[in-house]
Amino acid sequence: MTFGVVMLVHTAFDRAEQAARHWSAFGCPIVVHVDRCVDRKTRDAFARAVSDLPNLSFSRRYRSEWGTWGIVAATQYAAEQMLARHPEVNHVFLASGACLPLRPVSELAAYLAARPETDFIESVTTADVPWTVGGLQEERFTLRFPFPWKRRRALFDRYVALQRRLGVKRKIPNGIVPHMGSQWWCLTRRTLSAILRDPSRARYDRYFRRVWVPDESYFQTLVRRHAIQLESRSLTLSKFDRRGRPHVFYDDHLPLLRRSECFVARKIWRHSDQLYAAFPIHRPTGQVAREPNPGQIDRALAKAVETQAPINPALHMRSRYLWHSDDTQMTAAPYSVFQGFSDLFENFEAWLTRATEARVHGHLFAPDRAHFTSGQTSSDGALSDSATLRDYNPHAFLQNLIWNTRGQHQCFQFGPADNQSINWQVAKDPNARISVITGAWAIPLFQSADDFGTLRKRAARFQKIESEHLKVLGSSWTKARIRIWTLADFVATPMEPLLTILNDIGSTSPRGLSEVPRMADLDGFGAFLQKLKNEGMHPYLVGDFPVEPMPLEEDDARRERPYLVG
Amino acid sequence: MGILGSYRMRLIRKRLRIRAYGKGFQLRPAVDRTAQLQAQDILLFAVLRNDNLRLPHFLQYYRDLGVSHFLLVDNGSTDGSAEYLATQPDVSLWRTMGSYRKARCGVDWLNYIKGRYGHGHWCVTVDADELLVYPFCDTRPLRALTDWLESCSVRAFSAMLLDMYAKAPRDDASYVRGQNPIDTACWFDSGNYTVSHNPLYNNLWIQGGPRARTQFADKPEQAPALNKIPLVKWHRKYAYVSSTHMLLPRGLNLAYGAWDGDKASGVLLHAGLPGATTLADGADQSTAITDGSAGEAQPWCRWSEKYVNWRQLELLGLMSKGNWA
């Protein structure tokens, strides 16, 4: 008792010959199907090359285009030929020319001999598989697919759309429940002949002729009618990427394949000389062979696919640009924007650096240059502080900064004097945490020694810019986490907002909060605001700031500035 | 873009083809080994001028990747390049004294040669100072990539131009013929690139890097474009529009993920050597880095990244292996 191999070949005949020799060396009978599209010369050369193999025969040739019935017809015919000509065969193994046995063929033979009643075929219902080529799942079985997907894509798509619109639904023949699975199976003689001699076969064939990709569903469905003992897995290691294309194995997969302990793998790239030299492995007799363990390969390949699927906005790739979508404007990690804080507090940046593990920049979008942390003239990724370079594409500047420093929370100061062109993108960015003290721009004006007329004009301009910005932050497209206080409210109770922004950053310094920042001296600020009002400029963004210093509570009277003990 | 717009693109492409045909008359075959070309060959196309110093490494690098034949245009070299190339068994050489600038930086010449010999081949189009790095290039030959691209029905493969520089200018001067230029010019900028989309040709427009930082800080819009599409399964109807930045028909420019995920992409390591790029035609090879020349700011800074391998570039987001695993 042995097993026979049905080989479907359409390209890479040198490698197909190599695979055939592996099978033949162990004495497996082989039936080869050569695609009808292969020209005569190539086919004859192949036939000559394998003419010395005793148990090899060729089957009738069909045109087997991907996704069409031809492959199933070819398989049926070749399987019939195998069963008729080789009565000693108990299992039939379906392989392709790009299949390579990883383990000695004798181990596969022993494995099958120990399980004479078992069919190895992946067979699952449509609801359970994530294959998505063309986005068709159930519809594979309920629509008609007379056009090949690869050659006649437009016709294929239009015909599908037309059927959907007309609401056409094919009736699935009685007695079968559609199942799908890997094309590569290994069935027992009993099951295979039961499928091929099924009294209703003509009816099923007629149905599957118009099903899409019948090679992944014909045997997978019918086996459910006849199998006694079915293992729903393929003995052939064959992986698909998320677009449904088979993964190809290259020389660098060698260690992975070796550890997988799978019997057969596909597809092997035809020029992978190392793989073809290394497999099938020679196992010294006496060494215990293990069960196939494709899990490791699954994990390795899944990892490769995961990072791409569907879109990982945290990854920046130069080969991706979703120009039709807003989502391309995403940054890689959370970051904080502080507006007004450095005006209200002296050395706010230094304090925030001490209080958190974040990197705190100054006004990155200042008109003169990008004020990176601690006065650097450039930052990670060789990002320049030049205002011209930055303003050429301010949002790319921000994206680059966040991407280059991923792993560390970034904070920067912002204000109405800065480049405002990023406001929309930052507001729409879910990674942004924006904290604003409205009207804080009045404090540097108050401290300034400039002529009051100039200050008044500047105040009016800043107020206009800031209120535009606040409109953006309040819009319904905003996705950033936003906190807004008026200057008056903030000054009245500074501790709570400060703790809130520290929580937003998340990574507070291990030393804990040991100090609060020093607030600017606001004696006379109320009077300054009143003077602005008297000049006809109403600084409403500051909030309701008292003209006289606030009446402090008795025990706080001696402390002019908030202070935290401990 | 409506029917009219598409038709306009078609006319532009036709004009480029005709222009290439016209400029083809400037080319004189010096060494013609095109009879060796096999149907499956990967071909490399380049315009050279006084690149003799870097040619040995350049040829060897691409031979190792699996390029079968080099189809080169020598634009009036005086340093023995032509004599050296004539001795190479896998090189076909054309010579021309025509103006590099008027041939639109050689694009017309190469469009002509590609139309004639590149049809149906995977074609690499690079400069002599550009080394192509693609995913798994340390373990898989170029043919593995093109086979895979073909199985995905992808016709073009993009690669960002990455300017490489040495830490100190004198490192450059010590370049020995045949040496890998990346040995000394092994530094690059990892994260100061800007990307925008050109709606007319549907290509990406990448700018930035050390040249933008040191030479174009006051006029960033003029900084050189770094987006390139150096690997294309050529059809005689195709045409490069400007350098290898963009192609017609426009569908070829969609070598990046525009709808979901990334497409696989590579990087062109661009090592400009000041000693080897003395050009008669003035500003022709605007792509050569001129660090080391008097008055230029040094590109190296403390944030410069040292080149290790393609995986490093992938982690930095400069290239991607897309769906290829």
mmCIF file of C-alpha atoms in Angstrom, chain A residues 299-519:
data_model
loop_
_atom_site.group_PDB
_atom_site.id
_atom_site.type_symbol
_atom_site.label_atom_id
_atom_site.label_comp_id
_atom_site.label_asym_id
_atom_site.label_seq_id
_atom_site.Cartn_x
_atom_site.Cartn_y
_atom_site.Cartn_z
ATOM 1 C CA ARG A 299 3.000 33.621 13.167
ATOM 2 C CA ALA A 300 5.993 34.855 11.193
ATOM 3 C CA LEU A 301 3.978 35.521 8.078
ATOM 4 C CA ALA A 302 0.976 36.873 9.948
ATOM 5 C CA LYS A 303 3.265 39.394 11.584
ATOM 6 C CA ALA A 304 4.425 40.572 8.194
ATOM 7 C CA VAL A 305 0.868 40.934 7.015
ATOM 8 C CA GLU A 306 -0.444 42.535 10.201
ATOM 9 C CA THR A 307 1.815 45.524 10.103
ATOM 10 C CA GLN A 308 0.280 46.400 6.788
ATOM 11 C CA ALA A 309 -3.340 45.615 7.353
ATOM 12 C CA PRO A 310 -5.506 47.401 6.837
ATOM 13 C CA ILE A 311 -3.795 50.678 7.548
ATOM 14 C CA ASN A 312 -1.607 51.222 10.499
ATOM 15 C CA PRO A 313 -1.625 54.969 10.963
ATOM 16 C CA ALA A 314 1.137 54.739 13.526
ATOM 17 C CA LEU A 315 3.540 53.699 10.774
ATOM 18 C CA HIS A 316 4.842 56.206 8.357
ATOM 19 C CA MET A 317 5.800 54.863 4.997
ATOM 20 C CA ARG A 318 7.073 56.754 2.051
ATOM 21 C CA SER A 319 5.229 54.358 -0.203
ATOM 22 C CA ARG A 320 1.862 55.254 1.180
ATOM 23 C CA TYR A 321 -0.070 58.402 0.599
ATOM 24 C CA LEU A 322 -3.815 58.286 0.925
ATOM 25 C CA TRP A 323 -4.486 61.440 -0.981
ATOM 26 C CA HIS A 324 -8.192 60.860 -1.192
ATOM 27 C CA SER A 325 -8.599 60.529 2.546
ATOM 28 C CA ASP A 326 -8.162 62.757 5.575
ATOM 29 C CA ASP A 327 -6.694 59.902 7.537
ATOM 30 C CA THR A 328 -3.375 60.366 5.854
ATOM 31 C CA GLN A 329 -2.908 63.456 7.979
ATOM 32 C CA MET A 330 -2.293 61.369 11.039
ATOM 33 C CA THR A 331 0.627 61.539 13.369
ATOM 34 C CA ALA A 332 2.339 58.495 14.787
ATOM 35 C CA ALA A 333 1.878 59.028 18.535
ATOM 36 C CA PRO A 334 0.064 61.184 21.078
ATOM 37 C CA TYR A 335 1.465 64.653 21.705
ATOM 38 C CA SER A 336 0.451 67.744 23.646
ATOM 39 C CA VAL A 337 0.012 71.327 22.568
ATOM 40 C CA PHE A 338 0.010 74.072 25.174
ATOM 41 C CA GLN A 339 -1.336 77.463 24.361
ATOM 42 C CA GLY A 340 -0.859 80.307 26.824
ATOM 43 C CA PHE A 341 0.915 78.277 29.495
ATOM 44 C CA SER A 342 4.363 79.667 28.862
ATOM 45 C CA ASP A 343 2.878 83.178 28.987
ATOM 46 C CA LEU A 344 1.226 82.622 32.333
ATOM 47 C CA PHE A 345 4.021 80.655 33.987
ATOM 48 C CA GLU A 346 7.662 81.540 34.193
ATOM 49 C CA ASN A 347 9.802 78.696 32.836
ATOM 50 C CA PHE A 348 6.820 76.516 32.135
ATOM 51 C CA GLU A 349 8.880 74.323 29.773
ATOM 52 C CA ALA A 350 11.528 73.614 32.380
ATOM 53 C CA TRP A 351 8.907 72.789 34.969
ATOM 54 C CA LEU A 352 7.001 70.465 32.626
ATOM 55 C CA THR A 353 10.225 68.696 31.728
ATOM 56 C CA ARG A 354 10.931 68.082 35.399
ATOM 57 C CA ALA A 355 7.364 67.044 36.201
ATOM 58 C CA THR A 356 7.003 64.533 33.354
ATOM 59 C CA GLU A 357 9.174 62.316 31.199
ATOM 60 C CA ALA A 358 7.984 64.095 28.095
ATOM 61 C CA ARG A 359 10.170 66.162 25.822
ATOM 62 C CA VAL A 360 9.045 69.758 26.012
ATOM 63 C CA HIS A 361 9.699 72.103 23.118
ATOM 64 C CA GLY A 362 9.173 75.833 22.977
ATOM 65 C CA HIS A 363 7.134 77.496 20.257
ATOM 66 C CA LEU A 364 7.783 75.062 17.387
ATOM 67 C CA PHE A 365 5.836 77.212 14.972
ATOM 68 C CA ALA A 366 7.285 80.562 15.964
ATOM 69 C CA PRO A 367 7.899 83.014 13.121
ATOM 70 C CA ASP A 368 11.681 83.177 13.598
ATOM 71 C CA ARG A 369 12.496 79.458 13.889
ATOM 72 C CA ALA A 370 11.326 76.200 15.424
ATOM 73 C CA HIS A 371 12.209 76.433 19.102
ATOM 74 C CA PHE A 372 13.240 72.871 19.874
ATOM 75 C CA THR A 373 13.837 71.757 23.399
ATOM 76 C CA SER A 374 16.895 73.246 25.150
ATOM 77 C CA GLY A 375 17.746 75.548 22.274
ATOM 78 C CA GLN A 376 18.757 72.864 19.763
ATOM 79 C CA THR A 377 19.033 74.014 16.184
ATOM 80 C CA SER A 378 17.953 70.640 14.833
ATOM 81 C CA SER A 379 16.150 67.629 16.163
ATOM 82 C CA ASP A 380 15.814 63.876 15.662
ATOM 83 C CA GLY A 381 15.849 62.778 12.060
ATOM 84 C CA ALA A 382 17.941 65.859 11.182
ATOM 85 C CA LEU A 383 14.852 68.014 11.317
ATOM 86 C CA SER A 384 15.969 71.578 10.812
ATOM 87 C CA ASP A 385 14.764 74.541 12.873
ATOM 88 C CA SER A 386 14.572 76.754 9.789
ATOM 89 C CA ALA A 387 11.240 78.532 9.632
ATOM 90 C CA THR A 388 11.242 78.524 5.818
ATOM 91 C CA LEU A 389 11.723 74.776 5.631
ATOM 92 C CA ARG A 390 9.105 74.227 8.304
ATOM 93 C CA ASP A 391 6.542 76.535 6.749
ATOM 94 C CA TYR A 392 6.994 74.918 3.356
ATOM 95 C CA ASN A 393 4.983 72.004 4.729
ATOM 96 C CA PRO A 394 4.189 72.650 8.403
ATOM 97 C CA HIS A 395 2.116 69.571 8.842
ATOM 98 C CA ALA A 396 4.827 67.305 7.435
ATOM 99 C CA PHE A 397 7.173 69.008 9.891
ATOM 100 C CA LEU A 398 4.921 68.028 12.784
ATOM 101 C CA GLN A 399 4.393 64.515 11.449
ATOM 102 C CA ASN A 400 8.143 64.072 11.076
ATOM 103 C CA LEU A 401 8.837 65.375 14.565
ATOM 104 C CA ILE A 402 6.339 62.993 16.148
ATOM 105 C CA TRP A 403 7.500 60.058 14.033
ATOM 106 C CA ASN A 404 11.206 60.668 14.652
ATOM 107 C CA THR A 405 10.767 60.814 18.417
ATOM 108 C CA ARG A 406 8.252 57.981 18.721
ATOM 109 C CA GLY A 407 8.492 56.415 22.130
ATOM 110 C CA GLN A 408 8.713 59.738 23.926
ATOM 111 C CA HIS A 409 5.760 62.031 24.465
ATOM 112 C CA GLN A 410 6.260 65.385 22.749
ATOM 113 C CA CYS A 411 4.924 68.690 24.030
ATOM 114 C CA PHE A 412 5.171 72.092 22.444
ATOM 115 C CA GLN A 413 3.970 75.614 23.045
ATOM 116 C CA PHE A 414 1.663 77.370 20.711
ATOM 117 C CA GLY A 415 0.137 80.807 20.499
ATOM 118 C CA PRO A 416 -1.473 83.370 18.274
ATOM 119 C CA ALA A 417 1.916 84.703 17.167
ATOM 120 C CA ASP A 418 2.807 81.314 15.628
ATOM 121 C CA ASN A 419 2.118 79.843 12.188
ATOM 122 C CA GLN A 420 -1.587 79.015 12.309
ATOM 123 C CA SER A 421 -1.737 76.866 9.174
ATOM 124 C CA ILE A 422 -1.583 73.597 11.090
ATOM 125 C CA ASN A 423 -4.645 74.356 13.220
ATOM 126 C CA TRP A 424 -7.107 72.231 11.274
ATOM 127 C CA GLN A 425 -4.867 69.241 10.956
ATOM 128 C CA VAL A 426 -3.932 69.265 14.615
ATOM 129 C CA ALA A 427 -7.559 69.669 15.664
ATOM 130 C CA LYS A 428 -8.579 66.713 13.499
ATOM 131 C CA ASP A 429 -5.758 64.570 14.821
ATOM 132 C CA PRO A 430 -6.917 62.120 17.518
ATOM 133 C CA ASN A 431 -3.338 61.998 18.815
ATOM 134 C CA ALA A 432 -3.338 65.676 19.750
ATOM 135 C CA ARG A 433 -4.041 66.853 23.298
ATOM 136 C CA ILE A 434 -4.608 70.557 23.128
ATOM 137 C CA SER A 435 -4.755 72.714 26.254
ATOM 138 C CA VAL A 436 -5.545 76.371 25.866
ATOM 139 C CA ILE A 437 -5.596 79.244 28.312
ATOM 140 C CA THR A 438 -7.476 81.809 26.296
ATOM 141 C CA GLY A 439 -6.298 85.375 26.538
ATOM 142 C CA ALA A 440 -2.937 84.486 28.066
ATOM 143 C CA TRP A 441 -1.257 86.348 25.204
ATOM 144 C CA ALA A 442 -2.245 89.508 27.073
ATOM 145 C CA ILE A 443 0.324 88.796 29.789
ATOM 146 C CA PRO A 444 3.477 89.366 27.691
ATOM 147 C CA LEU A 445 1.820 92.484 26.326
ATOM 148 C CA PHE A 446 1.197 93.645 29.869
ATOM 149 C CA GLN A 447 4.842 92.969 30.763
ATOM 150 C CA SER A 448 6.110 94.643 27.616
ATOM 151 C CA ALA A 449 7.485 98.155 27.759
ATOM 152 C CA ASP A 450 6.253 99.003 24.267
ATOM 153 C CA ASP A 451 4.111 101.960 23.448
ATOM 154 C CA PHE A 452 0.486 101.311 24.408
ATOM 155 C CA GLY A 453 -0.917 102.021 20.934
ATOM 156 C CA THR A 454 1.212 99.211 19.453
ATOM 157 C CA LEU A 455 0.224 96.866 22.286
ATOM 158 C CA ARG A 456 -3.410 97.586 21.712
ATOM 159 C CA LYS A 457 -3.100 96.737 18.017
ATOM 160 C CA ARG A 458 -1.207 93.576 18.811
ATOM 161 C CA ALA A 459 -3.800 92.550 21.385
ATOM 162 C CA ALA A 460 -6.572 93.015 18.854
ATOM 163 C CA ARG A 461 -4.692 90.882 16.317
ATOM 164 C CA PHE A 462 -3.906 88.106 18.781
ATOM 165 C CA GLN A 463 -7.480 88.016 19.981
ATOM 166 C CA LYS A 464 -8.742 87.688 16.425
ATOM 167 C CA ILE A 465 -6.295 84.867 15.625
ATOM 168 C CA GLU A 466 -7.065 83.029 18.829
ATOM 169 C CA SER A 467 -10.794 83.242 18.394
ATOM 170 C CA GLU A 468 -10.381 81.793 14.876
ATOM 171 C CA HIS A 469 -8.387 78.970 16.391
ATOM 172 C CA LEU A 470 -11.048 78.392 19.053
ATOM 173 C CA LYS A 471 -13.651 78.125 16.314
ATOM 174 C CA VAL A 472 -11.579 75.354 14.728
ATOM 175 C CA LEU A 473 -11.230 73.572 18.053
ATOM 176 C CA GLY A 474 -14.956 73.779 18.623
ATOM 177 C CA SER A 475 -15.921 72.419 15.209
ATOM 178 C CA SER A 476 -17.635 69.107 14.763
ATOM 179 C CA TRP A 477 -14.665 67.630 12.821
ATOM 180 C CA THR A 478 -12.364 67.973 15.754
ATOM 181 C CA LYS A 479 -10.996 64.701 17.050
ATOM 182 C CA ALA A 480 -8.262 65.979 19.357
ATOM 183 C CA ARG A 481 -8.653 65.969 23.132
ATOM 184 C CA ILE A 482 -9.226 69.592 23.950
ATOM 185 C CA ARG A 483 -9.241 71.550 27.209
ATOM 186 C CA ILE A 484 -9.926 75.248 27.272
ATOM 187 C CA TRP A 485 -9.825 77.650 30.189
ATOM 188 C CA THR A 486 -10.099 81.381 30.205
ATOM 189 C CA LEU A 487 -7.179 83.144 31.806
ATOM 190 C CA ALA A 488 -9.396 84.420 34.590
ATOM 191 C CA ASP A 489 -10.697 80.949 35.442
ATOM 192 C CA PHE A 490 -7.253 79.428 35.271
ATOM 193 C CA VAL A 491 -5.696 81.980 37.566
ATOM 194 C CA ALA A 492 -8.501 81.525 40.076
ATOM 195 C CA THR A 493 -7.868 77.771 40.457
ATOM 196 C CA PRO A 494 -4.600 76.805 38.778
ATOM 197 C CA MET A 495 -3.899 73.507 40.513
ATOM 198 C CA GLU A 496 -6.714 71.411 39.109
ATOM 199 C CA PRO A 497 -6.015 72.206 35.429
ATOM 200 C CA LEU A 498 -2.304 71.637 35.964
ATOM 201 C CA LEU A 499 -2.930 68.171 37.372
ATOM 202 C CA THR A 500 -5.279 67.475 34.470
ATOM 203 C CA ILE A 501 -2.674 68.258 31.845
ATOM 204 C CA LEU A 502 -0.099 66.155 33.654
ATOM 205 C CA ASN A 503 -2.546 63.253 33.621
ATOM 206 C CA ASP A 504 -3.079 63.790 29.909
ATOM 207 C CA ILE A 505 0.599 63.325 29.251
ATOM 208 C CA GLY A 506 0.441 60.166 31.286
ATOM 209 C CA SER A 507 4.103 59.700 32.051
ATOM 210 C CA THR A 508 4.637 61.679 35.196
ATOM 211 C CA SER A 509 8.133 61.787 36.508
ATOM 212 C CA PRO A 510 9.013 59.068 39.011
ATOM 213 C CA ARG A 511 9.979 61.753 41.476
ATOM 214 C CA GLY A 512 6.370 62.845 41.625
ATOM 215 C CA LEU A 513 5.049 66.358 41.545
ATOM 216 C CA SER A 514 7.243 68.276 43.952
ATOM 217 C CA GLU A 515 6.666 71.809 42.787
ATOM 218 C CA VAL A 516 4.288 73.927 40.808
ATOM 219 C CA PRO A 517 5.439 76.428 38.225
ATOM 220 C CA ARG A 518 5.815 80.049 39.203
ATOM 221 C CA MET A 519 3.015 82.176 37.937
#
